[in-house]
Short mmCIF file of C-alpha atoms in Angstrom, two decimals:
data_model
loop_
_atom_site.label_atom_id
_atom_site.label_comp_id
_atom_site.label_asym_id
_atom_site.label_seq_id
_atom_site.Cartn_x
_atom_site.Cartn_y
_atom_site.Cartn_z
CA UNK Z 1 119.52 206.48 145.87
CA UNK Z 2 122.23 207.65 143.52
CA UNK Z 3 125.04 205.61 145.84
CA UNK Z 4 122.99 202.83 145.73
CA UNK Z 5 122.43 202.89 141.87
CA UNK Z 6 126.35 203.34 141.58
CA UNK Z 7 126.96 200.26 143.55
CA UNK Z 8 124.55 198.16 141.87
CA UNK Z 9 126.11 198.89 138.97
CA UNK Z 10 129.54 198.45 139.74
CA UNK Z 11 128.78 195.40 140.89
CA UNK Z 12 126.83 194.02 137.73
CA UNK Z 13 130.21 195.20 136.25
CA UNK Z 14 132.72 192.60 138.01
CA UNK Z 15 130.42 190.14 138.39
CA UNK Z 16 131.64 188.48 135.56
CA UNK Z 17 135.04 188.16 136.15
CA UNK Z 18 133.65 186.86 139.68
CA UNK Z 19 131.27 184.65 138.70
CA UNK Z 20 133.75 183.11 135.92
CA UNK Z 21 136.32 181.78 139.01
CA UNK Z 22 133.50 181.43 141.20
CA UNK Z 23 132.29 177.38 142.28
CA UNK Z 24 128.93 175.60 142.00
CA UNK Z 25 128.11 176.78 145.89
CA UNK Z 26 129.60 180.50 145.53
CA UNK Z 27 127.27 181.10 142.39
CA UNK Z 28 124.31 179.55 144.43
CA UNK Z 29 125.24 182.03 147.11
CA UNK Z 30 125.72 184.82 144.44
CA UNK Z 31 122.45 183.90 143.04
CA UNK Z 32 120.84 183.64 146.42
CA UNK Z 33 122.15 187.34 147.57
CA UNK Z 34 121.05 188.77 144.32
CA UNK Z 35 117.62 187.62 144.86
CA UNK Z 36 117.76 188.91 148.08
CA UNK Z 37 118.32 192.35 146.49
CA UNK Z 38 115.86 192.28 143.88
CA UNK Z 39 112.91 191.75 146.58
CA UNK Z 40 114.00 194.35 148.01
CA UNK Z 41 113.98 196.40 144.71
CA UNK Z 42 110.52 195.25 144.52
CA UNK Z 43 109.43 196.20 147.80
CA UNK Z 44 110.76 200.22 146.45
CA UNK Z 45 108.74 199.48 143.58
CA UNK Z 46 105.68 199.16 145.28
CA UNK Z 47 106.46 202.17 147.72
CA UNK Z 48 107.37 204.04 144.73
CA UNK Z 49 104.29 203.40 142.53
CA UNK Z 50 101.87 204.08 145.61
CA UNK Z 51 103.39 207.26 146.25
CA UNK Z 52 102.91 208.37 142.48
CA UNK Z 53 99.56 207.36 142.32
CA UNK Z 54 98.90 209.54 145.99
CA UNK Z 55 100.56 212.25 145.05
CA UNK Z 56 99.31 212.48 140.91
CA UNK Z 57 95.92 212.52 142.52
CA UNK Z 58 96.52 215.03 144.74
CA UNK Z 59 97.94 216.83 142.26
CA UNK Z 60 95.53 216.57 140.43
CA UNK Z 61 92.44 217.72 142.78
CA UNK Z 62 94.37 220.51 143.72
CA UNK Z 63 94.70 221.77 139.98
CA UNK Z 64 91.40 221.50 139.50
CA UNK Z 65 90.72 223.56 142.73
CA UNK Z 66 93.07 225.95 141.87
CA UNK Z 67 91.14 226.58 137.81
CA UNK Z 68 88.04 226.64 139.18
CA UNK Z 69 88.65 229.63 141.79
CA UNK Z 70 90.83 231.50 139.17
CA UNK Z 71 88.10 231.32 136.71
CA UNK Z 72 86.78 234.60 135.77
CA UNK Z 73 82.71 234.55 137.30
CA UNK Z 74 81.41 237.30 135.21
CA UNK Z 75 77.46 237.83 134.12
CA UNK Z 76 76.66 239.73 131.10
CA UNK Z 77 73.11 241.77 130.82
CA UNK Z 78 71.13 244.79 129.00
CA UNK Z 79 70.81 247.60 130.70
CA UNK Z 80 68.86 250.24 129.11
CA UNK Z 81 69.97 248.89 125.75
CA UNK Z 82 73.70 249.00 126.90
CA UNK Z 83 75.35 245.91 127.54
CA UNK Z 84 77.61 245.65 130.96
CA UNK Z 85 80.13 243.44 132.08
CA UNK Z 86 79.62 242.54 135.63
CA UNK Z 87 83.52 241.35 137.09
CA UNK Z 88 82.97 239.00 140.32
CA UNK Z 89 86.65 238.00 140.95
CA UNK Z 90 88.05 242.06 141.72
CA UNK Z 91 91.82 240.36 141.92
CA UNK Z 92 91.69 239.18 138.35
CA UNK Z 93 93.48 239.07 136.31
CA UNK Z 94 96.37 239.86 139.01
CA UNK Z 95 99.58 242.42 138.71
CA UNK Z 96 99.31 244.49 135.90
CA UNK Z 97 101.95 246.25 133.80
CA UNK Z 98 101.92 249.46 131.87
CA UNK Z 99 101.96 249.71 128.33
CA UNK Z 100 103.36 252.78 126.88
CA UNK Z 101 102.04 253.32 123.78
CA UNK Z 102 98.92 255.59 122.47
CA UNK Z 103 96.90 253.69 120.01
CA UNK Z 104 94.52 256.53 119.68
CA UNK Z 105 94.97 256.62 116.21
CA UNK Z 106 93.49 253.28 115.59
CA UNK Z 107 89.92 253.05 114.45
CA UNK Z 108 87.51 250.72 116.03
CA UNK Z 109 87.04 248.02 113.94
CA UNK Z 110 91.55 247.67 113.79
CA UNK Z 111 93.37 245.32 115.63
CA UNK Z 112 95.80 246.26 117.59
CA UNK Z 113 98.96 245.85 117.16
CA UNK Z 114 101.05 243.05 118.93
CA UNK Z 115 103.93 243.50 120.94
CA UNK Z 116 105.71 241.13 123.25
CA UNK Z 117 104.86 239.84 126.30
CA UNK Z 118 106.80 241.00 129.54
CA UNK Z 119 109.71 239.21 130.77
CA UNK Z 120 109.05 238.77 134.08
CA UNK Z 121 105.18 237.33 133.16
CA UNK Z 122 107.04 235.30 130.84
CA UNK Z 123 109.69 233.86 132.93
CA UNK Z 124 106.85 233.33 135.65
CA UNK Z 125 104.95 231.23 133.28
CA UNK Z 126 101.73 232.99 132.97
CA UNK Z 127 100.21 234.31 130.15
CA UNK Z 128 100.02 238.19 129.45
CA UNK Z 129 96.34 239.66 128.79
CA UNK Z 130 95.10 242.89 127.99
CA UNK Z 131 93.19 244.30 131.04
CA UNK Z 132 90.16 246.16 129.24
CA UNK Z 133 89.60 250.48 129.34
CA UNK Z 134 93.16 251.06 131.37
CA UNK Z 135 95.81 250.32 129.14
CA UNK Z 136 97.53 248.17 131.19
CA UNK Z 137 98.31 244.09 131.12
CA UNK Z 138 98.29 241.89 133.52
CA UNK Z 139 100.17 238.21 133.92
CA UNK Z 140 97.62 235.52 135.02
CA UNK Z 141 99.77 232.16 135.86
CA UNK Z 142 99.30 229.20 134.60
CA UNK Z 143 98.04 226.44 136.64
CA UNK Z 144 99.31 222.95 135.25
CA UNK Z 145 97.60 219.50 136.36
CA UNK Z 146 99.03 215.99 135.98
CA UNK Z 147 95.78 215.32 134.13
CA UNK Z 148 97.45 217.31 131.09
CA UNK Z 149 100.13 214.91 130.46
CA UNK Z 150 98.26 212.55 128.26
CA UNK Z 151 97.70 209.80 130.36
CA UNK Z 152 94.39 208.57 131.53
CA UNK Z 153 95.67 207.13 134.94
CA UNK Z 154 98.70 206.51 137.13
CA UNK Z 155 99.07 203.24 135.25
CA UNK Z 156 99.60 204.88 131.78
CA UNK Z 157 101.82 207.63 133.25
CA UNK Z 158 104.59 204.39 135.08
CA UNK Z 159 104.44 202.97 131.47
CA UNK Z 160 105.77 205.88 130.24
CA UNK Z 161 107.94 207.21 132.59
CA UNK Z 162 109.29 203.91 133.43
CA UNK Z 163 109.24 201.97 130.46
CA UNK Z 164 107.35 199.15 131.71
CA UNK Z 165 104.31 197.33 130.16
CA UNK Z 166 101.18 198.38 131.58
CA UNK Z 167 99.73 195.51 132.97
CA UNK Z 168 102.96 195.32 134.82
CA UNK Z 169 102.14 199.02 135.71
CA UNK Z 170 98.43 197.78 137.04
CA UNK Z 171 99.78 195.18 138.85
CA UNK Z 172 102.31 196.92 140.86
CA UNK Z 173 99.66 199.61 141.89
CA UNK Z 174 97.02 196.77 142.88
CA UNK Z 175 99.55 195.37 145.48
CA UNK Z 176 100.54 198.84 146.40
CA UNK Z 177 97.19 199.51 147.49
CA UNK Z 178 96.33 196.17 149.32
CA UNK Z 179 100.03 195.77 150.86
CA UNK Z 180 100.54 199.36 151.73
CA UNK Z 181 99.07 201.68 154.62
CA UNK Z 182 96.53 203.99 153.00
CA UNK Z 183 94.57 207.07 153.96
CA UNK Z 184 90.97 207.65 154.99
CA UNK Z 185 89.33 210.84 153.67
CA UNK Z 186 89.77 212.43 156.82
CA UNK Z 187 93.00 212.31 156.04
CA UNK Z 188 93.59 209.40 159.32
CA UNK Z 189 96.42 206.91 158.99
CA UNK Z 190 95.06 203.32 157.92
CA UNK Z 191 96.57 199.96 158.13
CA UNK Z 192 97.25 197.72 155.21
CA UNK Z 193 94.52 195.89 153.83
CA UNK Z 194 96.58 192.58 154.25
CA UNK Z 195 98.66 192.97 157.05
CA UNK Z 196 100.46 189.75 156.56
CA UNK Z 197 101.37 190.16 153.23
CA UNK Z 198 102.67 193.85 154.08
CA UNK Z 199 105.26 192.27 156.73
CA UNK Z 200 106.10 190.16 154.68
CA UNK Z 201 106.97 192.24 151.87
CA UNK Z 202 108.76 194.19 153.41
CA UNK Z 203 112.63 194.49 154.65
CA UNK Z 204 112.32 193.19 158.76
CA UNK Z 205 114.54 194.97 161.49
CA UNK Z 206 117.77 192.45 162.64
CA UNK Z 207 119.46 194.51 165.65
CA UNK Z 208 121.46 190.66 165.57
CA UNK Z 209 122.79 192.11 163.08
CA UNK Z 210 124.11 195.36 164.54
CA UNK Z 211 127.51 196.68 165.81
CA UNK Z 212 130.71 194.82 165.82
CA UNK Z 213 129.67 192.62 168.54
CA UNK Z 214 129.10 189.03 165.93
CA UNK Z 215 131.50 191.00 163.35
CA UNK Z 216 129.39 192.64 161.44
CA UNK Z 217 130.49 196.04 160.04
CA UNK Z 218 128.61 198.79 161.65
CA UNK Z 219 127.03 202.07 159.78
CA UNK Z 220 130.17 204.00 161.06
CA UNK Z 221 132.75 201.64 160.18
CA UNK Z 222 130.60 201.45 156.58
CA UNK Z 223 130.80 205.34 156.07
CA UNK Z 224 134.48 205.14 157.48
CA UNK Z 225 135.22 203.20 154.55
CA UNK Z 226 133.48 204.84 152.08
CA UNK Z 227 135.01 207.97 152.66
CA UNK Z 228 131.42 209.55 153.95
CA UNK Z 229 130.68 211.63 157.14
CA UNK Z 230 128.10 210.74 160.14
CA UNK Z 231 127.26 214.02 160.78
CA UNK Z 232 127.42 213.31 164.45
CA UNK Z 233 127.25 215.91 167.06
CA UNK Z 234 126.47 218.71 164.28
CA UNK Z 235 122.56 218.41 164.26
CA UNK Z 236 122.83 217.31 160.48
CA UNK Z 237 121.86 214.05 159.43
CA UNK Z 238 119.49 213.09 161.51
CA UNK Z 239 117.20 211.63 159.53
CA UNK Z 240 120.20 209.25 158.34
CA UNK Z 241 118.64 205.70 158.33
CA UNK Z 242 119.52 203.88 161.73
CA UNK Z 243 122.67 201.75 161.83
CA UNK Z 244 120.19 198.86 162.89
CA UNK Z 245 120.72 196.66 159.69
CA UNK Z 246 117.44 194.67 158.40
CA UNK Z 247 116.60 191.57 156.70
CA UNK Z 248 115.49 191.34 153.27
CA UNK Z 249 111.60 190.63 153.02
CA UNK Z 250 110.82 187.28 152.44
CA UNK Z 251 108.03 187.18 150.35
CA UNK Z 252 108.67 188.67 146.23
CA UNK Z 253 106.02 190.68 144.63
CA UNK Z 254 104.78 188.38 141.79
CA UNK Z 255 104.09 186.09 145.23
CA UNK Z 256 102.32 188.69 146.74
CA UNK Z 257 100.18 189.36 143.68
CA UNK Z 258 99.12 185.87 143.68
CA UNK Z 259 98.17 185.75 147.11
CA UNK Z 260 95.58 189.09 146.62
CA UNK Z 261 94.54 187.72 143.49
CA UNK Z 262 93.42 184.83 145.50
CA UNK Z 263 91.89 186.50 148.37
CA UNK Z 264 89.66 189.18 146.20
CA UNK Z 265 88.46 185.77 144.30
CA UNK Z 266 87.32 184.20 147.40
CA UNK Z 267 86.91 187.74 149.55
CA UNK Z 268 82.55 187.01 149.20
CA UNK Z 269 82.74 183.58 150.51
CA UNK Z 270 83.87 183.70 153.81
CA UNK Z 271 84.31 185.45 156.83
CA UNK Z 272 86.72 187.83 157.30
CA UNK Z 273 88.16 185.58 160.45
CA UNK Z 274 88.77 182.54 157.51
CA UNK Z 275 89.93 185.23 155.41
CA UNK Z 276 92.78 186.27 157.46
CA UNK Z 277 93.60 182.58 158.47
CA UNK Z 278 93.87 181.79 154.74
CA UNK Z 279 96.06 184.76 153.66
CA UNK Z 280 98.06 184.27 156.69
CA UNK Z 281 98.58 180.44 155.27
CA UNK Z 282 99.58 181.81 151.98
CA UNK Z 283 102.12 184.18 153.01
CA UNK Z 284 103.85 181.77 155.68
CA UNK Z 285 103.91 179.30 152.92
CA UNK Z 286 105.25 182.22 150.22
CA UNK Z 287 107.77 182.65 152.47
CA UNK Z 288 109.44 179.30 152.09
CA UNK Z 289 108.26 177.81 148.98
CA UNK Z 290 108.26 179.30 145.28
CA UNK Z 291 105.26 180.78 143.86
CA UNK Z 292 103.95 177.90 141.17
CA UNK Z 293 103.62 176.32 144.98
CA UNK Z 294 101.83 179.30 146.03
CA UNK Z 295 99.39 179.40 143.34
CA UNK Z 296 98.22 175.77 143.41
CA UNK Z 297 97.53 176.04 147.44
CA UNK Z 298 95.43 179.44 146.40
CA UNK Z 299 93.60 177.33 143.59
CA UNK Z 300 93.00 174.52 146.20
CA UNK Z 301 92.10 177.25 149.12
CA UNK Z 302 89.71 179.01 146.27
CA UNK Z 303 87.95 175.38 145.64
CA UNK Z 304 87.67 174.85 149.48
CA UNK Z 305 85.71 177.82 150.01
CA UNK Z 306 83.89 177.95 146.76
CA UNK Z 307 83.67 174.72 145.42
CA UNK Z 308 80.51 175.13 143.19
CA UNK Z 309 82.71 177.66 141.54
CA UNK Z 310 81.15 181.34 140.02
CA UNK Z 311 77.31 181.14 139.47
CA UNK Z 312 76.99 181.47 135.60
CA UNK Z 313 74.94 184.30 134.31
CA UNK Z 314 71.59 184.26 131.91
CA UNK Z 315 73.33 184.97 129.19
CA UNK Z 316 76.09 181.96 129.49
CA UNK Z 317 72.82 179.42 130.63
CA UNK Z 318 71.26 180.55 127.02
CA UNK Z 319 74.49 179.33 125.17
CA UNK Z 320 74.40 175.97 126.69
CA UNK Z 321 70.65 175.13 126.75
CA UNK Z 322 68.70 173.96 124.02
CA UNK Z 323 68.87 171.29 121.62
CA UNK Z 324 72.27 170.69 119.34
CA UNK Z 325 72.65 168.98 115.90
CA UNK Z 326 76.15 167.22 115.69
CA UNK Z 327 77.32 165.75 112.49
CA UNK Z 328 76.13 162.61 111.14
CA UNK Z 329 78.32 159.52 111.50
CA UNK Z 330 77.59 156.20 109.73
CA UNK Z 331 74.26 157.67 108.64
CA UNK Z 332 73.31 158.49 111.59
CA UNK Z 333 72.52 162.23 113.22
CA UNK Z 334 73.66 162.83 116.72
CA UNK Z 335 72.02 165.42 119.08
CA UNK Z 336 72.41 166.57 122.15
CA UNK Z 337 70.26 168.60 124.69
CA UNK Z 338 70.77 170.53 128.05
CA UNK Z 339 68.60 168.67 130.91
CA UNK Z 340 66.51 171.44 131.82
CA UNK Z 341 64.83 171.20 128.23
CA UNK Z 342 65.40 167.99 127.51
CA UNK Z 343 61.56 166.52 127.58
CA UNK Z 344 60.80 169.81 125.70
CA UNK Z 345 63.30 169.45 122.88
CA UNK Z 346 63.08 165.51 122.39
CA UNK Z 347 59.31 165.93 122.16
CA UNK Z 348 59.98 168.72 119.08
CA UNK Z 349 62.26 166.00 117.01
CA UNK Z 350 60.83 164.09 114.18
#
């Protein structure tokens, strides 16, 4: 990713100078091929975010797993006036280290005295306690959790790290979890929630592309250039990406949040046959037309399927019913009244 980055940047650096000579259909082309890249910076985006918000969860459950088997169980009780402390975990608190000195001298109720910590505890990042009756000291390590970072959710922790505002955060991991395979709790492979969409966001294989054959510079005349090796024949590099060169995907991301925004709206009102049909409509149409285009066919898809619209609740019927005094106009006052207590409310005015 580093090459990459270097590239991008070297090219945002002479594109100036290019674009200053360039003509009305080179800059479309410019613009055109730099679009091209950003969807595909988009589709990394998405990849990116869902693999932070997998693997900070993980994380996370595993932390917790890890504190609550490394607490200490221990039961305290009277026995024959003497009170006992019953150790259940015999391991804790782990590898212990001898302290040399005699503190004989000290009475009871004195502290003891501090010294410091080992350096190997220390540089293993655990903390140093006093193991109780043997004069020794043990290092327990630490376990740290995502959770301690100060962020409620993934979606605070990517506007941090990444400097991003956090409904842009919340929107990237949305589409990351409708666009991207998931997991089931057995840990089984899933498929994307919206297959469509997921082709279409991301890059497509073009082996027309490929080789030398239609002049196209192939991966090894690429790395040639560059000055990098293929690693071929020495069992290193295998899991170099193919020389098969792909497409860009088609569809951007702000597209693609439109589109699930429109199928969770209308997700309750129709089958799941309908469903697909309509989300394979949006994408195809996504894919060819700008997304202003793409959100009125989703509002006109959305009013197909649901045309009386959301069913109001109790609460919004008891704002609009009943009987309203406007103000008066050429000495006259105005009111108006909701129909379902209309007789009710006419009846009631002098």
């Amino acid at each position: 990713m580093s090459g990459i980055g270097d590239l991008l940047n070297a090219a945002a650096l002479t594109a100036p100078d290019t674009l200053a000579a360039a003509g009305y259909v080179q800059a479309a082309d410019f613009a055109g091929q730099v679009e091209e890249l950003a969807r595909s910076i988009e589709c990394l985006q998405l990849l990116a975010a869902g693999a932070v918000d997998r693997t900070r969860s993980e994380a996370v459950i595993a932390a917790a797993a890890a504190r609550s088997t490394r607490s200490r169980g221990w039961v305290t009780g009277w026995e024959s006036g003497v009170e006992t402390l019953n150790e259940t975990d015999a391991d804790w608190p782990g590898k212990t280290t001898t302290r040399g000195t005699d503190h004989s001298y000290l009475r009871p109720s004195d502290p003891m005295p501090t010294e410091p910590a080992p350096s190997a505890a220390t540089a293993a990042g655990g903390v140093v306690t006093p193991v109780a009756g043997t004069g020794m000291w043990g290092a327990v390590p630490v376990v740290t959790s995502p959770a301690d970072d100060g962020c409620r959710n993934t979606a605070e922790f990517l506007r941090l790290r990444l400097r991003i505002p956090l409904r842009e955060a919340r929107r990237r991991l949305a589409l990351a979890d409708q666009a991207l395979p998931g997991t089931s709790l057995t840990g089984e492979p899933l498929p994307p929630a919206r297959p469509h969409l997921a082709s279409a966001l991301a890059p497509a294989p073009n082996p027309s592309k490929a080789g030398s054959a239609d002049g196209a510079t192939t991966f090894e005349e690429t790395a040639a250039d560059t000055g990098e090796e293929t690693d071929e024949g020495t069992g290193e590099g295998t899991d170099r990406v193919s020389p098969e060169r792909a497409s860009a995907p088609v569809v951007s991301s702000y597209a693609g949040t439109i589109i699930t925004a429109a199928l969770d709206r209308i997700r309750h009102h129709t089958t799941p046959n309908v469903l697909d049909r309509i989300e394979h409509d949006l994408t195809n149409a996504a894919a060819t037309a700008d997304p202003d285009f793409v959100a009125r066919l989703a509002q006109r898809w959305a009013e197909t399927i649901d045309a009386d619209g959301t069913e109001p609740s109790e609460e919004a019927l008891r704002h609009t019913q009943g009987a309203f005094i406007r103000k008066p106009r050429n000495g006259l006052h105005r009111s108006r009244s909701s129909p379902p207590q209309t007789s009710t409310n006419t009846s009631s005015l002098p």
